[in-house]
Amino acid sequence: ALLLRDVRRAPDGGIEFQITGPANQIIVIEATNDLISPQWTPIATNLLASGMVTFHEESAASGPQRFYRARF
């Protein structure tokens, strides 16, 4: 299972969070602005080399809300 944690506002106004899961797995981070009729858009692909990766999205400050998920 994947866990998103330590969500925080970055100094540049963007968003940062950590994703933990099984080591050496490739994950896709997706985002949407609407949970009622979500259209999830892939925004990054990362390798959990040591079982953790920190994600940063500078453009997250451009809208009123943004939701994230990670999947294998």
C-alpha positions as a LaTeX table, in Angstrom:
\begin{tabular}{lrrr}
\hline
Residue & $x$ (\AA) & $y$ (\AA) & $z$ (\AA) \\
\hline
Ala1 & 0.00 & 0.00 & 0.00 \\
Leu2 & 1.03 & 3.59 & $-0.58$ \\
Leu3 & 0.82 & 6.31 & 2.06 \\
Leu4 & 0.82 & 10.08 & 1.43 \\
Arg5 & 2.07 & 11.92 & 4.50 \\
Asp6 & 3.69 & 15.09 & 5.80 \\
Val7 & 1.64 & 17.32 & 3.49 \\
Arg8 & 2.79 & 20.93 & 3.74 \\
Arg9 & 2.87 & 24.24 & 1.89 \\
Ala10 & 6.30 & 24.79 & 0.32 \\
Pro11 & 8.14 & 28.13 & 0.63 \\
Asp12 & 7.39 & 28.86 & $-3.06$ \\
Gly13 & 3.62 & 28.48 & $-2.41$ \\
Gly14 & 3.44 & 25.00 & $-3.91$ \\
Ile15 & 2.68 & 21.75 & $-2.11$ \\
Glu16 & 5.00 & 19.02 & $-0.84$ \\
Phe17 & 4.33 & 15.59 & 0.58 \\
Gln18 & 6.06 & 12.28 & 1.08 \\
Ile19 & 4.93 & 9.00 & $-0.38$ \\
Thr20 & 5.98 & 5.76 & 1.26 \\
Gly21 & 5.52 & 2.23 & 0.02 \\
Pro22 & 7.40 & $-0.89$ & $-1.08$ \\
Ala23 & 10.98 & $-0.17$ & $-2.14$ \\
Asn24 & 11.92 & $-0.20$ & $-5.82$ \\
Gln25 & 8.35 & 0.29 & $-7.05$ \\
Ile26 & 7.42 & 2.79 & $-9.75$ \\
Ile27 & 4.47 & 4.97 & $-8.78$ \\
Val28 & 2.31 & 7.51 & $-10.62$ \\
Ile29 & 1.09 & 10.63 & $-8.84$ \\
Glu30 & $-2.24$ & 11.94 & $-10.13$ \\
Ala31 & $-4.18$ & 15.12 & $-9.36$ \\
Thr32 & $-7.68$ & 16.50 & $-9.82$ \\
Asn33 & $-9.46$ & 19.72 & $-8.85$ \\
Asp34 & $-12.85$ & 18.06 & $-8.38$ \\
Leu35 & $-13.83$ & 15.02 & $-6.29$ \\
Ile36 & $-17.49$ & 15.02 & $-7.39$ \\
Ser37 & $-16.65$ & 14.14 & $-11.01$ \\
Pro38 & $-12.90$ & 13.55 & $-10.82$ \\
Gln39 & $-10.74$ & 13.43 & $-13.91$ \\
Trp40 & $-7.43$ & 12.21 & $-12.52$ \\
Thr41 & $-4.44$ & 13.51 & $-14.48$ \\
Pro42 & $-0.98$ & 11.92 & $-14.16$ \\
Ile43 & 1.47 & 14.64 & $-13.13$ \\
Ala44 & 4.58 & 12.67 & $-12.13$ \\
Thr45 & 6.17 & 9.22 & $-12.18$ \\
Asn46 & 8.65 & 8.34 & $-9.44$ \\
Leu47 & 10.69 & 5.39 & $-8.22$ \\
Leu48 & 10.40 & 4.52 & $-4.53$ \\
Ala49 & 14.07 & 3.53 & $-4.49$ \\
Ser50 & 14.32 & 3.39 & $-0.71$ \\
Gly51 & 10.59 & 3.09 & $-0.05$ \\
Met52 & 10.03 & 6.84 & 0.11 \\
Val53 & 9.97 & 9.84 & $-2.21$ \\
Thr54 & 9.20 & 13.53 & $-1.63$ \\
Phe55 & 6.90 & 15.12 & $-4.19$ \\
His56 & 6.77 & 18.87 & $-4.90$ \\
Glu57 & 4.34 & 20.70 & $-7.18$ \\
Glu58 & 4.99 & 24.41 & $-7.57$ \\
Ser59 & 1.83 & 25.07 & $-9.63$ \\
Ala60 & $-0.46$ & 23.77 & $-6.86$ \\
Ala61 & $-1.03$ & 27.35 & $-5.71$ \\
Ser62 & $-2.78$ & 28.26 & $-8.97$ \\
Gly63 & $-6.25$ & 27.03 & $-7.93$ \\
Pro64 & $-8.55$ & 27.00 & $-4.91$ \\
Gln65 & $-8.17$ & 23.26 & $-4.27$ \\
Arg66 & $-6.27$ & 20.25 & $-5.57$ \\
Phe67 & $-6.48$ & 16.58 & $-4.63$ \\
Tyr68 & $-3.75$ & 13.97 & $-5.05$ \\
Arg69 & $-3.42$ & 10.22 & $-5.17$ \\
Ala70 & $-0.59$ & 7.80 & $-5.86$ \\
Arg71 & $-0.88$ & 4.43 & $-7.56$ \\
Phe72 & 1.42 & 1.67 & $-8.76$ \\
\hline
\end{tabular}
